[in-house]
Short mmCIF file of C-alpha atoms in Angstrom, two decimals:
data_model
loop_
_atom_site.label_atom_id
_atom_site.label_comp_id
_atom_site.label_asym_id
_atom_site.label_seq_id
_atom_site.Cartn_x
_atom_site.Cartn_y
_atom_site.Cartn_z
CA MET L 22 37.77 -54.64 -13.55
CA VAL L 23 36.00 -52.57 -10.96
CA ALA L 24 32.66 -53.59 -9.53
CA GLU L 25 29.98 -51.10 -10.45
CA ALA L 26 27.05 -50.09 -8.36
CA GLU L 27 23.90 -51.89 -9.33
CA PRO L 28 21.39 -50.62 -6.82
CA GLY L 29 18.43 -51.58 -8.92
CA PRO L 30 15.70 -53.85 -7.69
CA SER L 31 17.01 -56.85 -9.57
CA ILE L 32 20.25 -57.12 -7.71
CA VAL L 33 18.54 -56.61 -4.35
CA GLU L 34 16.00 -59.26 -5.19
CA ARG L 35 18.74 -61.62 -6.28
CA ALA L 36 20.59 -61.00 -3.03
CA VAL L 37 17.43 -61.58 -1.02
CA ALA L 38 17.01 -64.86 -2.87
CA GLY L 39 20.42 -65.92 -1.63
CA ASP L 40 22.64 -65.06 -4.59
CA GLU L 41 25.99 -64.46 -2.93
CA VAL L 42 27.46 -62.89 -6.05
CA ALA L 43 24.65 -60.34 -6.14
CA PHE L 44 25.21 -59.50 -2.50
CA ALA L 45 28.95 -59.30 -3.17
CA ARG L 46 28.23 -56.67 -5.81
CA ILE L 47 26.23 -54.68 -3.29
CA VAL L 48 29.14 -55.01 -0.89
CA ALA L 49 31.62 -53.85 -3.52
CA ALA L 50 29.44 -50.90 -4.50
CA HIS L 51 28.81 -49.63 -0.97
CA HIS L 52 31.91 -50.66 0.93
CA ASP L 53 33.47 -47.20 0.80
CA ASP L 54 30.35 -45.47 2.10
CA LEU L 55 29.94 -47.90 4.98
CA ALA L 56 33.61 -47.73 5.92
CA ARG L 57 33.52 -43.92 5.88
CA ILE L 58 30.39 -43.54 7.99
CA ALA L 59 31.52 -46.19 10.47
CA PHE L 60 34.86 -44.44 10.87
CA PHE L 61 33.21 -41.05 11.14
CA VAL L 62 30.88 -42.22 13.90
CA SER L 63 33.45 -44.26 15.84
CA GLY L 64 36.64 -42.30 15.14
CA ASP L 65 38.54 -45.58 15.21
CA LEU L 66 39.65 -47.70 12.28
CA ASP L 67 39.37 -51.01 14.09
CA ILE L 68 35.88 -50.27 15.30
CA ALA L 69 34.95 -49.08 11.82
CA GLU L 70 36.15 -52.32 10.32
CA GLU L 71 34.28 -54.40 12.87
CA ALA L 72 31.18 -52.27 12.47
CA GLU L 73 31.18 -52.64 8.72
CA GLN L 74 31.52 -56.39 8.99
CA ALA L 75 28.66 -56.55 11.46
CA ALA L 76 26.61 -54.20 9.30
CA TRP L 77 26.81 -56.50 6.28
CA ALA L 78 25.52 -59.42 8.34
CA VAL L 79 22.63 -57.33 9.65
CA ALA L 80 21.93 -55.95 6.19
CA TYR L 81 21.72 -59.38 4.63
CA ARG L 82 19.39 -60.60 7.32
CA ARG L 83 17.10 -57.61 6.99
CA LEU L 84 17.39 -57.06 3.27
CA LYS L 85 14.04 -58.68 2.61
CA ASP L 86 12.41 -55.97 4.72
CA LEU L 87 13.78 -53.20 2.52
CA ARG L 88 10.68 -52.14 0.66
CA ASP L 89 12.23 -49.39 -1.43
CA PRO L 90 15.49 -50.44 -3.12
CA ASP L 91 16.22 -46.78 -3.88
CA ARG L 92 16.80 -46.37 -0.17
CA LEU L 93 19.46 -49.08 -0.17
CA ARG L 94 22.47 -46.79 0.23
CA ALA L 95 21.00 -44.71 3.04
CA TRP L 96 19.67 -47.83 4.72
CA LEU L 97 23.06 -49.55 4.63
CA MET L 98 24.85 -46.45 5.91
CA SER L 99 22.45 -46.08 8.81
CA ILE L 100 23.06 -49.71 9.77
CA ALA L 101 26.82 -49.14 9.69
CA ALA L 102 26.45 -46.00 11.79
CA ASN L 103 24.36 -47.90 14.30
CA GLU L 104 26.86 -50.75 14.52
CA ALA L 105 29.76 -48.30 14.91
CA ARG L 106 27.93 -46.53 17.72
CA GLN L 107 27.22 -49.76 19.60
CA ILE L 108 30.68 -51.24 19.17
CA GLY L 109 32.25 -47.93 20.11
CA ARG L 110 30.24 -47.84 23.31
CA SER L 111 31.27 -51.34 24.30
CA ARG L 112 34.92 -50.58 23.50
CA ARG L 113 34.90 -47.43 25.62
CA ARG L 114 34.08 -49.57 28.62
CA ARG L 115 37.44 -51.30 28.30
CA THR L 116 40.45 -49.83 30.01
CA VAL L 117 43.12 -51.05 27.62
CA ARG L 118 43.43 -49.62 24.13
CA GLU L 119 45.36 -51.15 21.28
CA LEU L 120 48.57 -49.35 20.38
CA ALA L 121 49.17 -48.18 16.83
CA VAL L 122 52.80 -47.33 16.25
CA ALA L 123 54.01 -45.92 12.93
CA ASP L 124 51.18 -47.68 11.22
CA ARG L 125 51.13 -45.64 8.07
CA THR L 126 53.21 -43.07 6.34
CA PRO L 127 51.74 -39.56 6.52
CA ARG L 128 50.48 -38.30 3.21
CA ALA L 129 52.07 -35.11 2.06
CA ASP L 130 48.89 -33.81 0.41
CA VAL L 131 46.78 -33.97 3.58
CA ASP L 132 46.61 -31.11 6.05
CA HIS L 133 47.13 -33.17 9.19
CA ALA L 134 46.50 -30.29 11.54
CA ALA L 135 43.11 -29.75 9.92
CA MET L 136 42.35 -33.45 10.16
CA ILE L 137 43.19 -33.47 13.86
CA ASP L 138 41.00 -30.41 14.42
CA LEU L 139 38.17 -32.09 12.59
CA ALA L 140 38.61 -35.35 14.50
CA ASN L 141 38.51 -33.47 17.80
CA ALA L 142 35.47 -31.46 16.79
CA VAL L 143 33.63 -34.57 15.65
CA ALA L 144 34.63 -36.45 18.80
CA ARG L 145 32.90 -33.79 20.87
CA LEU L 146 29.57 -34.59 19.19
CA ASP L 147 27.44 -37.38 20.54
CA ASP L 148 26.88 -40.57 18.56
CA ARG L 149 23.52 -39.55 17.20
CA ASP L 150 24.82 -36.20 15.99
CA ARG L 151 27.81 -37.83 14.34
CA ALA L 152 25.43 -40.12 12.46
CA ILE L 153 23.37 -37.15 11.29
CA VAL L 154 26.43 -35.22 10.13
CA GLY L 155 27.93 -38.32 8.53
CA LEU L 156 24.80 -39.16 6.58
CA ARG L 157 24.60 -35.56 5.40
CA PHE L 158 28.23 -35.00 4.40
CA ILE L 159 29.38 -38.51 3.51
CA GLY L 160 26.13 -39.81 2.11
CA GLY L 161 24.90 -36.49 0.75
CA PHE L 162 21.37 -37.20 1.95
CA ASP L 163 18.83 -34.52 2.60
CA ALA L 164 16.98 -33.99 5.87
CA ALA L 165 13.98 -36.08 4.82
CA GLU L 166 16.13 -39.04 3.89
CA ILE L 167 18.20 -38.79 7.07
CA GLY L 168 15.07 -38.49 9.16
CA ARG L 169 13.53 -41.55 7.55
CA GLU L 170 16.59 -43.65 8.43
CA LEU L 171 17.03 -42.29 11.92
CA GLY L 172 13.39 -42.19 12.90
CA MET L 173 13.27 -38.39 13.11
CA SER L 174 11.19 -35.78 11.41
CA ALA L 175 12.73 -33.89 8.51
CA THR L 176 12.28 -30.66 10.39
CA GLY L 177 13.97 -32.08 13.43
CA VAL L 178 16.94 -33.17 11.34
CA ARG L 179 17.11 -29.77 9.65
CA VAL L 180 17.16 -27.90 12.96
CA ARG L 181 19.64 -30.31 14.46
CA LEU L 182 21.93 -30.05 11.45
CA HIS L 183 21.82 -26.27 11.57
CA ARG L 184 22.86 -26.24 15.22
CA LEU L 185 25.55 -28.85 14.66
CA LEU L 186 27.02 -26.92 11.77
CA GLU L 187 27.13 -23.74 13.83
CA ARG L 188 28.94 -25.62 16.54
CA LEU L 189 31.36 -27.25 14.12
CA ARG L 190 32.02 -23.94 12.38
CA LYS L 191 32.92 -22.44 15.74
CA ASP L 192 35.05 -25.42 16.83
CA LEU L 193 36.92 -25.45 13.55
CA GLY L 194 37.47 -21.71 13.57
CA ASP L 195 35.83 -21.35 10.18
CA ASP L 196 33.96 -18.07 10.48
CA MET O 281 18.34 -26.61 -6.81
CA THR O 282 17.41 -29.28 -4.28
CA GLU O 283 18.41 -29.39 -0.65
CA ARG O 284 20.66 -32.31 -1.38
CA ASP O 285 23.05 -30.33 -3.53
CA SER O 286 22.62 -26.87 -2.06
CA MET O 287 25.35 -26.22 0.43
CA GLU O 288 26.77 -23.08 1.88
CA PRO O 289 30.47 -22.42 1.40
CA PHE O 290 31.26 -23.71 4.87
CA GLU O 291 29.28 -26.87 4.24
CA THR O 292 31.12 -27.43 1.00
CA ARG O 293 34.48 -27.02 2.70
CA PHE O 294 33.33 -29.19 5.57
CA ALA O 295 32.16 -31.93 3.21
CA GLU O 296 35.57 -31.93 1.54
CA ARG O 297 37.31 -32.16 4.91
CA VAL O 298 35.06 -35.01 6.00
CA ARG O 299 35.84 -36.89 2.82
CA ALA O 300 39.57 -36.37 3.35
CA TYR O 301 39.25 -37.35 7.02
CA THR O 302 37.39 -40.57 6.26
CA GLN O 303 39.51 -41.50 3.27
CA VAL O 304 41.77 -43.61 5.46
CA ALA O 305 38.87 -45.94 6.24
CA THR O 306 38.40 -46.83 2.58
CA THR O 307 41.92 -48.11 2.02
CA ARG O 308 41.22 -51.41 3.69
CA ASP O 309 41.41 -54.38 1.40
CA LEU O 310 38.05 -56.07 1.11
CA ASP O 311 36.98 -59.30 -0.51
CA PRO O 312 33.33 -58.66 -1.45
CA LEU O 313 32.48 -62.29 -2.08
CA GLN O 314 33.99 -63.37 1.20
CA VAL O 315 32.10 -60.59 3.00
CA SER O 316 28.97 -61.73 1.23
CA ARG O 317 29.50 -65.32 2.31
CA ASP O 318 30.30 -64.32 5.86
CA ALA O 319 27.15 -62.20 6.01
CA MET O 320 25.03 -65.00 4.63
CA SER O 321 26.43 -67.56 7.01
CA ALA O 322 26.14 -65.31 10.08
CA ARG O 323 23.18 -66.28 12.21
CA PRO O 324 21.27 -63.96 14.49
CA ALA O 325 22.51 -66.01 17.45
CA ASP O 326 26.07 -64.95 16.55
CA ARG O 327 25.19 -61.35 17.11
CA ARG O 328 25.58 -59.49 20.36
CA SER O 329 21.82 -59.06 20.49
CA LEU O 330 18.86 -58.93 18.20
CA ARG O 331 18.03 -55.38 17.29
CA HIS O 332 15.64 -53.44 15.20
CA VAL O 333 17.33 -52.20 12.08
CA GLY O 334 15.85 -49.76 9.65
CA SER O 335 13.00 -48.82 11.91
CA GLY O 336 15.10 -46.24 13.70
CA LEU O 337 18.79 -45.82 14.33
CA PHE O 338 18.64 -46.24 18.04
CA GLY O 339 16.11 -49.03 18.27
CA ARG O 340 15.62 -51.02 21.44
CA PRO O 341 16.51 -54.70 21.67
CA ILE O 342 13.64 -56.91 20.62
CA VAL O 343 14.69 -59.77 22.88
CA GLY O 344 12.94 -59.12 26.12
CA ASP O 345 13.43 -62.29 28.09
CA ARG O 346 17.05 -63.28 27.74
CA TRP O 347 16.68 -66.23 30.06
CA ALA O 348 13.99 -67.69 27.86
CA ALA O 349 16.28 -67.26 24.85
CA VAL O 350 19.11 -68.99 26.68
CA ALA O 351 16.84 -71.87 27.66
CA VAL O 352 15.64 -72.31 24.08
CA ALA O 353 19.23 -72.19 22.81
CA ALA O 354 20.34 -74.80 25.35
CA LEU O 355 17.44 -77.03 24.33
CA LEU O 356 18.33 -76.70 20.65
CA ILE O 357 22.00 -77.45 21.34
CA GLY O 358 20.99 -80.56 23.24
CA VAL O 359 18.75 -81.75 20.42
CA VAL O 360 21.50 -81.13 17.85
CA ALA O 361 24.09 -82.92 20.03
CA ILE O 362 21.83 -85.98 20.36
CA ALA O 363 21.21 -85.96 16.63
CA VAL O 364 24.93 -85.71 15.90
CA GLN O 365 25.80 -88.59 18.20
CA GLY O 366 23.21 -90.74 16.56
CA ARG O 367 24.63 -90.26 13.07
CA PRO O 368 27.17 -92.59 11.43
CA SER O 369 30.75 -91.70 12.24
CA ASN O 370 31.69 -91.05 8.61
CA SER O 371 28.98 -88.48 8.03
CA ARG O 372 30.13 -84.91 7.48
CA VAL O 373 28.74 -83.12 10.47
CA GLY O 374 29.66 -79.50 10.82
CA GLY O 375 31.63 -79.44 7.59
CA SER O 376 31.48 -76.50 5.25
CA THR O 377 28.42 -76.46 3.14
CA PRO O 378 27.91 -74.55 -0.05
CA GLY O 379 26.30 -71.17 0.28
CA PRO O 380 22.72 -70.65 -0.70
CA SER O 381 23.69 -69.43 -4.12
CA ALA O 382 26.47 -71.84 -4.89
CA THR O 383 24.81 -72.50 -8.18
CA ALA O 384 25.25 -68.89 -9.24
CA GLY O 385 28.25 -69.62 -11.42
CA LEU O 386 30.45 -70.96 -8.62
CA THR O 387 31.81 -74.47 -8.49
CA VAL O 388 31.78 -76.34 -5.20
CA SER O 389 34.21 -79.14 -4.55
CA PRO O 390 33.11 -82.59 -3.56
CA GLY O 391 36.69 -83.73 -2.99
CA GLY O 392 37.37 -82.91 0.67
CA ALA O 393 39.93 -80.84 2.49
CA ILE O 394 42.93 -79.11 0.97
CA PRO O 395 46.05 -81.23 1.70
CA ASP O 396 48.27 -79.94 4.48
CA ALA O 397 51.24 -80.04 2.13
CA LEU O 398 49.71 -77.15 0.19
CA ARG O 399 48.66 -74.96 3.11
CA HIS O 400 51.66 -72.69 3.25
CA PRO O 401 52.82 -69.33 1.94
CA TRP O 402 54.81 -69.76 -1.24
CA GLN O 403 57.03 -67.54 -3.33
CA ARG O 404 58.57 -67.74 -6.76
CA PRO O 405 62.00 -69.37 -6.75
CA SER O 406 65.02 -67.12 -7.13
CA PRO O 407 66.92 -67.85 -10.35
CA VAL O 408 70.17 -69.69 -9.71
CA ALA O 409 71.57 -69.42 -13.21
CA PRO O 410 72.36 -66.28 -15.17
CA GLY O 411 69.76 -65.22 -17.69
CA PRO O 412 66.20 -63.94 -17.72
CA ASP O 413 63.96 -64.87 -14.79
CA PRO O 414 61.06 -66.83 -16.32
CA TYR O 415 58.63 -66.30 -13.44
CA GLY O 416 59.61 -63.08 -11.73
CA SER O 417 58.66 -62.27 -8.16
CA GLY O 418 55.38 -63.06 -6.50
CA PHE O 419 53.68 -64.62 -3.52
CA LEU O 420 51.04 -67.28 -3.14
CA ASP O 421 49.19 -67.90 0.12
CA LEU O 422 47.27 -71.15 0.27
CA THR O 423 44.97 -71.86 3.20
CA GLY O 424 42.36 -74.49 3.79
CA GLU O 425 39.83 -72.68 1.69
CA SER O 426 41.35 -69.80 -0.20
CA LEU O 427 44.21 -68.69 -2.32
CA GLU O 428 45.78 -65.24 -2.57
CA LEU O 429 48.16 -64.43 -5.33
CA GLY O 430 50.07 -61.32 -6.33
CA HIS O 431 53.30 -59.41 -6.38
CA VAL O 432 52.95 -57.58 -3.07
CA SER O 433 50.84 -59.00 -0.25
CA GLY O 434 47.47 -57.29 0.04
CA VAL O 435 48.03 -54.90 -2.86
CA THR O 436 45.80 -55.62 -5.85
CA SER O 437 46.21 -59.29 -5.16
CA SER O 438 43.98 -61.91 -6.66
CA ARG O 439 41.85 -63.93 -4.30
CA SER O 440 40.04 -67.17 -4.99
CA THR O 441 38.44 -70.00 -3.16
CA ILE O 442 40.05 -73.38 -3.66
CA ALA O 443 38.58 -76.82 -3.50
CA VAL O 444 39.76 -80.33 -4.26
CA ALA O 445 38.29 -81.94 -7.34
CA ASP O 446 40.61 -84.95 -7.49
CA PRO O 447 43.51 -85.95 -5.23
CA ASP O 448 45.91 -83.97 -7.41
CA THR O 449 43.58 -81.32 -8.79
CA LEU O 450 42.53 -77.96 -7.35
CA LEU O 451 39.49 -75.99 -8.44
CA VAL O 452 40.14 -72.26 -8.16
CA THR O 453 37.26 -69.74 -8.20
CA ALA O 454 37.83 -66.00 -8.12
CA THR O 455 36.28 -64.09 -5.24
CA ARG O 456 37.71 -60.70 -6.11
CA GLU O 457 37.54 -58.72 -9.30
CA THR O 458 40.96 -57.85 -10.63
CA GLN O 459 42.35 -56.98 -13.98
CA GLU O 460 41.13 -59.56 -16.54
CA CYS O 461 39.22 -61.42 -13.79
CA VAL O 462 35.65 -61.27 -12.56
CA ILE O 463 34.13 -62.88 -9.51
CA GLY O 464 33.27 -66.47 -10.24
CA ASP O 465 35.98 -67.14 -12.87
CA SER O 466 37.21 -70.65 -12.28
CA GLY O 467 40.00 -72.91 -13.42
CA ALA O 468 41.44 -76.32 -12.59
CA TYR O 469 45.10 -76.95 -11.80
CA HIS O 470 47.14 -80.08 -11.38
CA TRP O 471 49.53 -79.83 -8.43
CA ILE O 472 52.60 -81.73 -7.32
CA VAL O 473 54.80 -81.14 -4.28
CA GLU O 474 58.44 -82.23 -4.40
CA GLY O 475 61.70 -81.68 -2.55
CA SER O 476 60.49 -82.76 0.91
CA GLY O 477 57.45 -80.55 0.59
CA THR O 478 59.32 -77.39 -0.29
CA VAL O 479 58.55 -77.06 -4.01
CA LEU O 480 55.05 -76.83 -5.45
CA THR O 481 54.37 -76.95 -9.16
CA LEU O 482 50.98 -75.95 -10.55
CA SER O 483 49.87 -76.72 -14.09
CA PRO O 484 46.56 -75.64 -15.63
CA ILE O 485 44.50 -78.60 -16.73
CA SER O 486 42.43 -76.57 -19.12
CA SER O 487 42.31 -72.90 -19.94
CA ASP O 488 41.56 -70.81 -16.84
CA ALA O 489 38.62 -68.42 -17.31
CA CYS O 490 40.93 -65.80 -15.82
CA SER O 491 43.97 -65.81 -18.09
CA ALA O 492 45.93 -63.39 -15.88
CA ARG O 493 45.61 -65.77 -12.95
CA GLU O 494 46.74 -68.67 -15.10
CA ARG O 495 49.88 -66.76 -16.12
CA ALA O 496 50.58 -65.83 -12.51
CA LEU O 497 49.79 -69.18 -10.93
CA ALA O 498 51.30 -71.78 -13.25
CA GLY O 499 54.83 -72.97 -12.62
CA PRO O 500 57.04 -73.64 -9.63
CA TRP O 501 56.71 -72.17 -6.15
CA VAL O 502 58.89 -72.60 -3.08
CA ARG O 503 57.76 -72.38 0.52
CA SER O 504 58.41 -69.02 2.12
CA ASP O 505 57.65 -70.02 5.70
CA LEU O 506 60.72 -72.15 6.28
CA PRO O 507 62.74 -71.18 9.34
CA ALA O 508 64.85 -68.10 8.74
CA HIS O 509 68.15 -67.21 10.28
CA PRO O 510 67.78 -65.38 13.58
CA VAL O 511 67.79 -61.63 13.10
CA VAL O 512 69.19 -60.76 16.51
CA GLY O 513 72.59 -59.21 16.08
CA THR O 514 72.25 -58.57 12.37
CA THR O 515 71.91 -55.14 10.83
CA MET O 516 68.39 -54.71 9.52
CA ALA O 517 67.59 -53.38 6.09
CA PRO O 518 65.52 -50.17 6.19
CA GLY O 519 61.84 -50.98 6.39
CA THR O 520 58.90 -51.71 8.64
CA TYR O 521 59.01 -54.72 10.91
CA THR O 522 56.91 -56.29 13.64
CA THR O 523 58.32 -57.67 16.85
CA SER O 524 58.08 -61.42 17.15
CA ALA O 525 57.89 -61.83 20.91
CA PHE O 526 57.87 -58.43 22.64
CA ASP O 527 54.49 -57.74 24.22
CA PRO O 528 54.33 -54.06 25.24
CA LEU O 529 51.13 -54.47 27.23
CA GLY O 530 52.27 -57.60 28.99
CA ASP O 531 48.73 -58.86 29.23
CA PRO O 532 48.22 -62.51 28.24
CA GLY O 533 44.58 -61.73 27.60
CA LEU O 534 45.45 -58.97 25.14
CA PRO O 535 48.53 -60.15 23.27
CA SER O 536 50.01 -57.32 21.25
CA ARG O 537 52.98 -56.64 19.06
CA LEU O 538 54.94 -53.55 18.17
CA ARG O 539 55.36 -52.40 14.60
CA TYR O 540 58.33 -50.19 13.94
CA THR O 541 60.06 -48.57 11.01
CA LEU O 542 63.83 -48.49 10.82
CA PRO O 543 66.18 -46.39 8.73
CA ALA O 544 69.53 -47.86 7.78
CA GLY O 545 72.07 -49.15 10.27
CA TRP O 546 69.97 -50.52 13.12
CA GLN O 547 70.32 -53.85 14.86
CA ILE O 548 68.01 -55.87 17.09
CA ASP O 549 69.67 -56.82 20.32
CA GLY O 550 66.77 -58.48 21.99
CA ASP O 551 63.17 -59.43 21.28
CA ASP O 552 61.52 -61.27 24.13
CA PRO O 553 58.18 -60.79 25.89
CA GLY O 554 59.55 -58.30 28.39
CA THR O 555 62.03 -56.26 26.40
CA PHE O 556 62.76 -55.18 22.89
CA VAL O 557 66.13 -53.59 22.22
CA LEU O 558 67.35 -51.82 19.12
CA HIS O 559 70.63 -50.07 18.74
CA HIS O 560 72.36 -48.22 15.99
CA ASP O 561 75.66 -49.45 14.66
CA THR O 562 77.35 -46.29 15.94
CA ASP O 563 75.92 -46.61 19.45
CA VAL O 564 78.35 -49.17 20.78
CA ALA O 565 80.69 -47.56 23.24
CA PRO O 566 84.36 -47.53 22.36
CA GLY O 567 86.36 -50.14 24.17
CA LYS O 568 83.43 -52.48 24.73
CA PRO O 569 82.89 -55.36 22.33
CA PRO O 570 79.45 -55.05 20.69
CA ALA O 571 78.65 -58.69 21.29
CA VAL O 572 78.51 -58.30 25.09
CA MET O 573 76.39 -55.15 25.15
CA PRO O 574 72.97 -56.89 25.14
CA ALA O 575 73.99 -58.89 28.21
CA LEU O 576 74.80 -55.69 30.10
CA LEU O 577 71.65 -53.75 29.24
CA PRO O 578 69.36 -55.22 31.95
CA ALA O 579 71.76 -53.76 34.49
CA ALA O 580 70.22 -50.40 33.61
CA LEU O 581 67.15 -51.49 35.59
CA ALA O 582 69.14 -51.85 38.81
CA GLY O 583 69.17 -48.15 39.72
CA PRO O 584 65.42 -47.57 39.34
CA THR O 585 64.68 -50.86 41.10
CA LEU O 586 66.80 -49.89 44.08
CA ALA O 587 65.17 -46.46 44.13
CA ARG O 588 61.78 -48.14 44.40
CA MET O 589 63.00 -50.20 47.30
CA GLU O 590 63.95 -47.05 49.16
CA ARG O 591 60.43 -45.67 49.01
CA ARG O 592 58.31 -45.49 52.10
CA GLY O 593 56.02 -48.49 52.44
CA TYR O 594 58.35 -50.89 50.63
CA ASP O 595 57.36 -54.49 51.33
CA PRO O 596 60.39 -56.78 51.17
CA PHE O 597 58.17 -59.78 50.61
CA LEU O 598 56.77 -58.45 47.34
CA PRO O 599 58.78 -58.16 44.14
CA VAL O 600 59.53 -54.68 42.88
CA GLU O 601 57.80 -54.26 39.54
CA ILE O 602 58.83 -51.64 37.04
CA ALA O 603 56.15 -50.91 34.46
CA PRO O 604 56.84 -52.65 31.14
CA TRP O 605 57.02 -49.40 29.18
CA ARG O 606 59.37 -47.82 31.72
CA ARG O 607 61.55 -50.92 31.63
CA GLN O 608 61.63 -50.74 27.85
CA TRP O 609 62.46 -47.05 27.96
CA LEU O 610 65.36 -47.60 30.39
CA ILE O 611 66.84 -50.39 28.32
CA TRP O 612 66.43 -48.45 25.11
CA ARG O 613 68.23 -45.46 26.61
CA ALA O 614 70.98 -47.72 27.85
CA ALA O 615 71.34 -49.23 24.39
CA ARG O 616 71.62 -45.76 22.91
CA ASN O 617 74.27 -44.73 25.42
CA PRO O 618 75.96 -47.52 27.38
CA ASP O 619 77.22 -45.01 29.94
CA ARG O 620 73.66 -44.94 31.28
CA ILE O 621 73.90 -48.59 32.35
CA ALA O 622 75.66 -47.48 35.47
CA GLY O 623 73.03 -44.82 36.07
#
């Protein structure tokens, strides 16, 4: 059986009241989104995993402050992006990186060259821009929703996204 | 058409690439109930700092005076320590307590800790007599608080919390939704360990709410963490392995291991903190017995070490250190071609 998303007010209220099963359902429903945005912002699987774990703790603590349950998905993703950014910054200060040797078998159906190009292009963006692009293309949110989560105006997000996409289009050679 | 679903062709292609790029992050196995419990039990003091969340992505820390926070924390710790010392010795201080929603369909054990005899990885016994295998393959990992069960570790396995109801009874509560199981499904099992602690037999006391788990869990199990024969010198089956002792970074503060994938015909000649040596069956030089080759391999370091000693500024009172990765590389090359031992 697969856990289904139940983003309605009832499940949020139950989670706020301390129902661990309700919160587990929120976790199951939004795990993929949080993992994706954390990885997109950090570019590192370990950081993404740590960021998601930290994000759930923050989310539970602040869940009672979420006034509009319809915002739950965007709110959770912005927390994960924030955690990934902060953990990534602290990790970059270290001089030793963990080695990953033959960790996974390459998938035949994935264009690895394209993935490397994308990873490099994304890595050249700053943390804030990666969060904007991630919320747009992983979360599918519009400028107003992104702006609400990031504390920016919708117009500001729109302009920023336009410039970022131009830059990414150029970096990826997609003219 | 809204902004949300109106994308230019490049944006559509880009969105697809982003989804493919981030797909790897979603393959991690996650136990939602465990994550939920961890999140609920995490306190703000466990965090790196207290931050605004939701009021802006890049909010400033809300803790201004860290010294004041430290002083308050120290005071609280002192008060708790005094309170703990003043309590009777048999009181359960610091023990696990049920989560805030333990009443939400989950059973909590009053019976104490899981016996050490059970806290091992287990596997189904191999049949010793001809005929059908009644239990098939499978693994069972029992820890002090959870149980994982399945055919292949980590892949669609069933996870549950465990608790002691009676001295010989375990309460099992699902924490992951799997086929025929939902979170919170519980069952009780009688257990007995025999054969000097090597054989565990589980029997359902009543019908498990998760029938698939009952089918998979009931019956005999044997410990899978008993000492194995040393692998050094034996030809490895193709597959992915992890070194047991070799530490490529050589940093006690950052212990690390090397994972490697072997095709057929490879042997391990050495696995210690400083070196890890593999060689192929066909690598052994003619005329030299294979058994002595590992003993000769460190001689491959002599040439580079002497070369270092000839450099300007060599201090005879300091040891000559070759970087761990270079040392590994030299020994690996020597194992591939023993003629390189002599330089």
